[in-house]
Tab-separated table of C-alpha atoms in Angstrom:
chain	number	residue	atom	x	y	z
A	989	MET	CA	3.347	26.565	-22.034
A	990	THR	CA	2.234	23.845	-19.614
A	991	PRO	CA	-0.541	21.744	-21.158
A	992	ILE	CA	-3.814	21.814	-19.255
A	993	THR	CA	-6.175	18.841	-19.237
A	994	GLU	CA	-9.775	19.091	-18.085
A	995	VAL	CA	-10.652	16.217	-15.754
A	996	ALA	CA	-14.245	16.015	-14.494
A	997	GLY	CA	-14.578	19.781	-14.755
A	998	ARG	CA	-11.221	20.614	-13.138
A	999	ARG	CA	-8.239	22.075	-14.994
A	1000	VAL	CA	-5.197	19.924	-14.270
A	1001	PRO	CA	-1.719	20.904	-15.524
A	1002	LEU	CA	0.345	18.007	-16.862
A	1003	THR	CA	4.087	18.456	-17.367
A	1004	ASN	CA	6.943	16.616	-19.102
A	1005	LEU	CA	4.703	13.833	-20.323
A	1006	GLU	CA	7.330	12.548	-22.738
A	1007	LYS	CA	9.881	11.966	-19.946
A	1008	VAL	CA	11.008	8.333	-19.665
A	1009	LEU	CA	10.698	7.388	-15.998
A	1010	TYR	CA	11.609	3.705	-16.261
A	1011	PRO	CA	14.518	3.396	-18.734
A	1012	ALA	CA	14.510	-0.412	-18.516
A	1013	THR	CA	11.114	-0.527	-20.225
A	1014	GLY	CA	10.757	2.940	-21.767
A	1015	PHE	CA	7.693	3.642	-19.565
A	1016	THR	CA	6.964	7.367	-19.718
A	1017	LYS	CA	5.283	9.888	-17.466
A	1018	ALA	CA	2.335	9.988	-19.870
A	1019	GLU	CA	1.923	6.242	-19.378
A	1020	LEU	CA	2.108	6.686	-15.598
A	1021	VAL	CA	-0.644	9.311	-15.621
A	1022	HIS	CA	-2.713	7.143	-17.983
A	1023	TYR	CA	-2.261	4.138	-15.691
A	1024	TYR	CA	-3.556	6.015	-12.657
A	1025	ALA	CA	-6.452	7.577	-14.564
A	1026	THR	CA	-7.615	4.259	-16.008
A	1027	THR	CA	-7.194	2.406	-12.699
A	1028	ALA	CA	-9.062	5.081	-10.739
A	1029	ASP	CA	-12.248	3.082	-10.205
A	1030	ALA	CA	-10.290	0.478	-8.253
A	1031	LEU	CA	-7.654	2.739	-6.683
A	1032	LEU	CA	-9.704	5.724	-5.507
A	1033	PRO	CA	-11.847	3.855	-2.954
A	1034	HIS	CA	-8.641	2.791	-1.181
A	1035	LEU	CA	-7.376	6.396	-1.096
A	1036	ARG	CA	-10.622	8.146	-0.240
A	1037	ASP	CA	-10.867	9.654	3.265
A	1038	ARG	CA	-7.247	8.760	4.064
A	1039	ALA	CA	-4.336	11.141	4.397
A	1040	VAL	CA	-1.734	10.379	1.730
A	1041	SER	CA	2.027	10.339	1.978
A	1042	PHE	CA	3.625	10.744	-1.436
A	1043	LEU	CA	6.854	8.907	-2.198
A	1044	ARG	CA	7.944	11.020	-5.118
A	1045	TYR	CA	10.413	10.137	-7.880
A	1046	PRO	CA	10.003	12.912	-10.489
A	1047	ASP	CA	13.102	11.861	-12.458
A	1048	GLY	CA	12.401	8.151	-12.211
A	1049	PRO	CA	13.454	5.559	-9.627
A	1050	GLU	CA	17.119	6.146	-10.431
A	1051	GLY	CA	16.823	9.846	-9.576
A	1052	GLN	CA	16.017	11.529	-6.287
A	1053	VAL	CA	13.329	9.687	-4.284
A	1054	PHE	CA	11.744	11.459	-1.314
A	1055	PHE	CA	8.665	11.423	0.912
A	1056	THR	CA	6.225	14.348	0.936
A	1057	LYS	CA	3.804	14.246	3.847
A	1058	ASN	CA	2.730	17.877	4.095
A	1059	VAL	CA	0.588	19.506	1.389
A	1060	PRO	CA	2.969	20.244	-1.522
A	1061	PRO	CA	3.439	23.861	-2.643
A	1062	GLY	CA	1.143	24.743	-5.529
A	1063	THR	CA	-1.584	22.277	-4.545
A	1064	PRO	CA	-4.857	23.456	-6.169
A	1065	GLU	CA	-7.452	24.822	-3.757
A	1066	TRP	CA	-9.957	22.198	-4.901
A	1067	VAL	CA	-7.778	19.324	-3.644
A	1068	THR	CA	-9.032	18.149	-0.251
A	1069	THR	CA	-6.653	18.446	2.690
A	1070	ALA	CA	-6.987	17.508	6.344
A	1071	GLU	CA	-5.213	18.069	9.638
A	1072	VAL	CA	-3.571	14.863	10.788
A	1073	PRO	CA	-2.340	14.292	14.356
A	1074	ARG	CA	1.308	13.590	14.927
A	1075	SER	CA	3.097	12.910	18.211
A	1076	SER	CA	1.801	14.703	21.285
A	1077	ALA	CA	4.809	17.032	21.164
A	1078	ASP	CA	4.114	18.187	17.585
A	1079	SER	CA	1.350	20.253	16.078
A	1080	PRO	CA	-0.928	18.515	13.555
A	1081	ALA	CA	0.257	18.137	9.970
A	1082	ARG	CA	-1.851	19.138	6.991
A	1083	MET	CA	-1.898	16.397	4.376
A	1084	VAL	CA	-3.588	15.704	1.052
A	1085	VAL	CA	-6.679	13.486	0.869
A	1086	VAL	CA	-7.210	12.161	-2.672
A	1087	GLN	CA	-10.997	12.100	-3.006
A	1088	ASP	CA	-11.681	12.179	-6.735
A	1089	LEU	CA	-10.320	11.687	-10.234
A	1090	PRO	CA	-9.020	15.260	-10.758
A	1091	SER	CA	-7.078	15.035	-7.490
A	1092	LEU	CA	-5.691	11.648	-8.506
A	1093	VAL	CA	-4.524	12.930	-11.898
A	1094	TRP	CA	-2.997	16.026	-10.245
A	1095	ALA	CA	-1.120	13.790	-7.792
A	1096	ALA	CA	-0.034	11.436	-10.584
A	1097	ASN	CA	1.584	14.415	-12.322
A	1098	LEU	CA	3.872	14.704	-9.272
A	1099	VAL	CA	5.126	11.148	-10.080
A	1100	THR	CA	4.468	9.313	-6.870
A	1101	GLU	CA	3.768	6.165	-4.957
A	1102	PHE	CA	0.684	6.469	-2.753
A	1103	HIS	CA	0.987	5.479	0.910
A	1104	THR	CA	-1.872	5.637	3.427
A	1105	HIS	CA	-2.458	5.140	7.153
A	1106	GLN	CA	-4.516	2.320	8.619
A	1107	TRP	CA	-7.200	4.784	9.761
A	1108	LEU	CA	-9.545	7.374	8.247
A	1109	VAL	CA	-9.004	11.111	8.680
A	1110	ASP	CA	-12.266	11.519	10.588
A	1111	SER	CA	-11.362	8.805	13.118
A	1112	PRO	CA	-7.577	8.754	13.679
A	1113	ASP	CA	-7.967	7.047	17.049
A	1114	GLU	CA	-9.577	3.938	15.544
A	1115	ALA	CA	-7.781	1.615	13.147
A	1116	ASP	CA	-9.926	0.186	10.350
A	1117	ARG	CA	-7.094	-1.818	8.815
A	1118	LEU	CA	-4.689	-4.455	10.037
A	1119	VAL	CA	-1.566	-4.914	7.935
A	1120	PHE	CA	1.396	-7.275	7.803
A	1121	ASP	CA	4.320	-6.474	5.507
A	1122	LEU	CA	6.138	-9.699	4.688
A	1123	ASP	CA	9.689	-8.782	3.669
A	1124	PRO	CA	12.066	-11.554	2.522
A	1125	GLY	CA	15.759	-11.460	3.342
A	1126	ALA	CA	17.838	-12.918	0.518
A	1127	PRO	CA	18.063	-15.671	-0.512
A	1128	ALA	CA	14.416	-15.890	0.599
A	1129	THR	CA	11.917	-14.503	-1.926
A	1130	VAL	CA	8.210	-13.891	-2.251
A	1131	VAL	CA	7.839	-17.685	-2.471
A	1132	GLN	CA	8.726	-17.944	1.215
A	1133	CYS	CA	6.504	-14.930	1.925
A	1134	CYS	CA	3.609	-16.920	0.488
A	1135	GLU	CA	4.258	-19.768	2.929
A	1136	VAL	CA	4.137	-17.317	5.823
A	1137	ALA	CA	1.047	-15.597	4.407
A	1138	LEU	CA	-0.844	-18.883	4.315
A	1139	TRP	CA	0.010	-19.536	7.965
A	1140	LEU	CA	-1.099	-16.019	8.942
A	1141	ARG	CA	-4.311	-16.411	6.977
A	1142	GLU	CA	-5.285	-19.454	8.999
A	1143	ARG	CA	-4.209	-17.868	12.282
A	1144	LEU	CA	-6.222	-14.708	11.600
A	1145	ALA	CA	-9.225	-16.785	10.555
A	1146	ALA	CA	-9.095	-18.490	13.949
A	1147	ASP	CA	-9.742	-15.045	15.441
A	1148	GLY	CA	-12.546	-14.356	12.968
A	1149	ILE	CA	-10.457	-12.035	10.789
A	1150	GLU	CA	-10.341	-12.429	6.999
A	1151	ALA	CA	-7.095	-11.389	5.321
A	1152	TYR	CA	-6.509	-10.306	1.723
A	1153	PRO	CA	-3.099	-10.482	0.005
A	1154	LYS	CA	-1.380	-8.118	-2.394
A	1155	THR	CA	2.119	-7.920	-3.752
A	1156	ALA	CA	4.340	-5.275	-2.238
A	1157	GLY	CA	5.304	-4.277	-5.758
A	1158	SER	CA	8.933	-4.977	-4.951
A	1159	LYS	CA	9.969	-8.323	-3.460
A	1160	GLY	CA	7.479	-9.090	-0.709
A	1161	LEU	CA	3.819	-9.492	0.126
A	1162	HIS	CA	1.261	-7.509	2.126
A	1163	LEU	CA	-1.704	-8.896	4.060
A	1164	LEU	CA	-4.577	-6.550	4.878
A	1165	ALA	CA	-7.735	-7.073	6.899
A	1166	ALA	CA	-10.678	-4.859	7.841
A	1167	VAL	CA	-10.946	-4.405	11.614
A	1168	SER	CA	-13.033	-2.299	13.960
A	1169	GLY	CA	-13.195	-0.979	17.480
A	1170	ALA	CA	-9.486	-0.869	18.320
A	1171	SER	CA	-6.904	1.874	18.520
A	1172	PRO	CA	-3.780	1.801	16.364
A	1173	GLU	CA	-1.843	0.958	19.533
A	1174	ARG	CA	-4.009	-2.075	20.269
A	1175	THR	CA	-3.878	-3.155	16.626
A	1176	SER	CA	-0.081	-2.935	16.718
A	1177	GLU	CA	0.024	-5.040	19.887
A	1178	TYR	CA	-2.144	-7.697	18.288
A	1179	ALA	CA	-0.091	-7.726	15.076
A	1180	LYS	CA	3.150	-8.030	17.040
A	1181	ALA	CA	1.761	-10.931	19.061
A	1182	LEU	CA	0.883	-12.781	15.846
A	1183	ALA	CA	4.319	-12.047	14.374
A	1184	VAL	CA	5.951	-13.521	17.492
A	1185	GLU	CA	3.625	-16.513	17.277
A	1186	ALA	CA	4.527	-17.001	13.609
A	1187	GLU	CA	8.220	-17.006	14.487
A	1188	ARG	CA	7.632	-19.671	17.136
A	1189	ALA	CA	5.572	-21.799	14.753
A	1190	LEU	CA	7.952	-21.347	11.787
A	1191	PRO	CA	11.365	-20.691	13.388
A	1192	ARG	CA	13.375	-21.531	10.273
A	1193	LEU	CA	11.285	-19.218	8.127
A	1194	VAL	CA	10.090	-16.210	10.174
A	1195	VAL	CA	11.653	-13.401	12.155
A	1196	HIS	CA	9.593	-10.712	13.900
A	1197	ARG	CA	12.442	-8.312	14.694
A	1198	MET	CA	13.861	-5.826	12.218
A	1199	THR	CA	17.503	-6.595	13.116
A	1200	ARG	CA	19.286	-7.055	9.784
A	1201	SER	CA	21.590	-9.802	11.009
A	1202	LEU	CA	18.565	-12.006	11.785
A	1203	ARG	CA	16.917	-11.700	8.406
A	1204	PRO	CA	19.009	-13.518	5.729
A	1205	GLY	CA	17.007	-16.445	4.372
A	1206	LYS	CA	13.951	-15.572	6.459
A	1207	VAL	CA	10.769	-13.539	6.139
A	1208	PHE	CA	10.534	-10.479	8.360
A	1209	VAL	CA	6.906	-10.158	9.491
A	1210	ASP	CA	6.719	-6.391	9.867
A	1211	TRP	CA	3.876	-5.643	12.267
A	1212	SER	CA	4.997	-2.071	12.977
A	1213	GLN	CA	3.112	-0.468	10.071
A	1214	ASN	CA	-0.018	-0.615	12.224
A	1215	ALA	CA	1.332	2.259	14.321
A	1216	ALA	CA	-0.725	5.429	13.975
A	1217	ARG	CA	2.087	7.385	12.304
A	1218	LYS	CA	3.043	4.677	9.793
A	1219	THR	CA	1.787	4.296	6.229
A	1220	THR	CA	1.703	1.398	3.756
A	1221	ALA	CA	1.708	1.313	-0.041
A	1222	THR	CA	-1.884	1.614	-1.260
A	1223	PRO	CA	-3.382	-1.167	-3.404
A	1224	TYR	CA	-2.695	-0.498	-7.115
A	1225	THR	CA	0.020	2.116	-6.549
A	1226	LEU	CA	2.987	2.028	-8.895
A	1227	ARG	CA	6.331	1.542	-7.160
A	1228	ALA	CA	9.615	3.336	-7.678
A	1229	ARG	CA	11.465	0.248	-8.836
A	1230	ARG	CA	13.523	-0.597	-11.930
A	1231	THR	CA	10.349	-1.412	-13.867
A	1232	PRO	CA	6.765	-0.110	-13.366
A	1233	LEU	CA	5.772	-2.731	-10.821
A	1234	VAL	CA	2.422	-2.405	-9.062
A	1235	SER	CA	1.331	-3.299	-5.544
A	1236	ALA	CA	-1.281	-5.641	-6.964
A	1237	PRO	CA	-4.023	-7.564	-5.154
A	1238	VAL	CA	-3.760	-11.303	-5.737
A	1239	THR	CA	-5.932	-14.329	-5.045
A	1240	TRP	CA	-5.183	-16.852	-2.338
A	1241	GLU	CA	-4.941	-19.456	-5.087
A	1242	GLU	CA	-2.115	-17.455	-6.652
A	1243	VAL	CA	-0.390	-17.272	-3.278
A	1244	ALA	CA	-0.720	-21.015	-2.691
A	1245	ASP	CA	0.515	-21.833	-6.211
A	1246	CYS	CA	3.525	-19.488	-6.191
A	1247	ARG	CA	6.691	-21.470	-6.960
A	1248	SER	CA	8.858	-18.697	-8.409
A	1249	PRO	CA	9.105	-14.932	-7.730
A	1250	GLY	CA	8.060	-14.011	-11.255
A	1251	ARG	CA	4.618	-15.525	-10.684
A	1252	LEU	CA	3.728	-12.615	-8.419
A	1253	GLU	CA	5.236	-9.708	-10.323
A	1254	PHE	CA	2.736	-7.422	-12.024
A	1255	GLN	CA	3.469	-4.307	-14.037
A	1256	ALA	CA	1.185	-1.451	-15.002
A	1257	GLU	CA	0.090	-3.137	-18.231
A	1258	ASP	CA	-1.062	-6.237	-16.318
A	1259	ILE	CA	-3.585	-4.486	-14.082
A	1260	ALA	CA	-6.419	-3.701	-16.525
A	1261	PRO	CA	-6.731	-7.374	-17.603
A	1262	ARG	CA	-6.640	-8.473	-13.965
A	1263	LEU	CA	-9.385	-6.026	-13.044
A	1264	ARG	CA	-11.507	-7.314	-15.910
A	1265	GLN	CA	-10.948	-10.882	-14.731
A	1266	HIS	CA	-11.189	-10.477	-10.963
A	1267	GLY	CA	-12.580	-7.043	-10.235
A	1268	ASP	CA	-11.051	-5.392	-7.185
A	1269	LEU	CA	-9.865	-8.263	-4.999
A	1270	MET	CA	-9.484	-5.780	-2.132
A	1271	ALA	CA	-13.083	-4.519	-2.348
A	1272	PRO	CA	-14.160	-6.434	0.791
A	1273	LEU	CA	-11.884	-4.152	2.829
A	1274	LEU	CA	-14.203	-1.259	1.961
A	1275	ASP	CA	-17.320	-2.917	3.397
A	1276	ARG	CA	-17.500	-1.858	7.034
A	1277	ARG	CA	-19.999	-4.651	7.708
A	1278	ARG	CA	-17.181	-7.133	7.081
A	1279	ALA	CA	-14.805	-5.506	9.554
A	1280	SER	CA	-13.910	-7.770	12.473
A	1281	PRO	CA	-13.187	-6.803	16.071
A	1282	LEU	CA	-9.837	-7.845	17.481
A	1283	PRO	CA	-9.894	-10.530	20.174
A	1284	GLU	CA	-9.629	-9.359	23.755
A	1285	ALA	CA	-6.104	-8.762	24.951
A	1286	THR	CA	-4.785	-11.445	27.266
């Protein structure tokens, strides 16, 4: 019989809790569910009111890994869902919106990474986030990503935009900023322009095109995740990697001081102490009063 756990008044089935998902560390499904439940106060605000794409890995990162965008079969009726626009040629999709702790625990039982758009479900035509995904091409590492992040921080600040860094939870770095008043298309144009500018300013370090042959030893500044249809790993999500790495918010001091990749690798067990020490470093993104307009297009 499937065990049922009551979470804030909702009955949530939890299955195969003893399954080892990360053989390298012995991290189990029970530990994954516990991580999400105990990190909920920080994670939920970044999920709330956003359609979620699930990157599922029910048998661990070494098993089948697949995206689920539509509402999964068997989703409880109390889980919030919303219609989400797709391309003009397609009908809207219906996707999950993780609004509360029971919904988070239910989704955790699916074994998933959480990925969200840069807009809220009630205003899909207006981006409220700007994102850069800094992806190093070997032998470059997150150390080089940090150099690029510091340049982008200053460049964004010149336009009145404050950026906040987090680890990708794999090998790179993400920069996020709260913005207002622009469409996803305009936000993408602005992000691309800054990526091109970064390549011109740091030609030995940065590439703004995805072409694989251009990327060895450089940092690909991926601006494309600002497109309306694209999603990015949510702050505090676990990643489907060899070990239970987390996409963890970091301080700018940590970015500036990074001299080796291991300095910016955080696993599930590291997050509770960091939250006690720093609180949610991404909390300013949730304050709409701190959102900045993009500069006028030239």
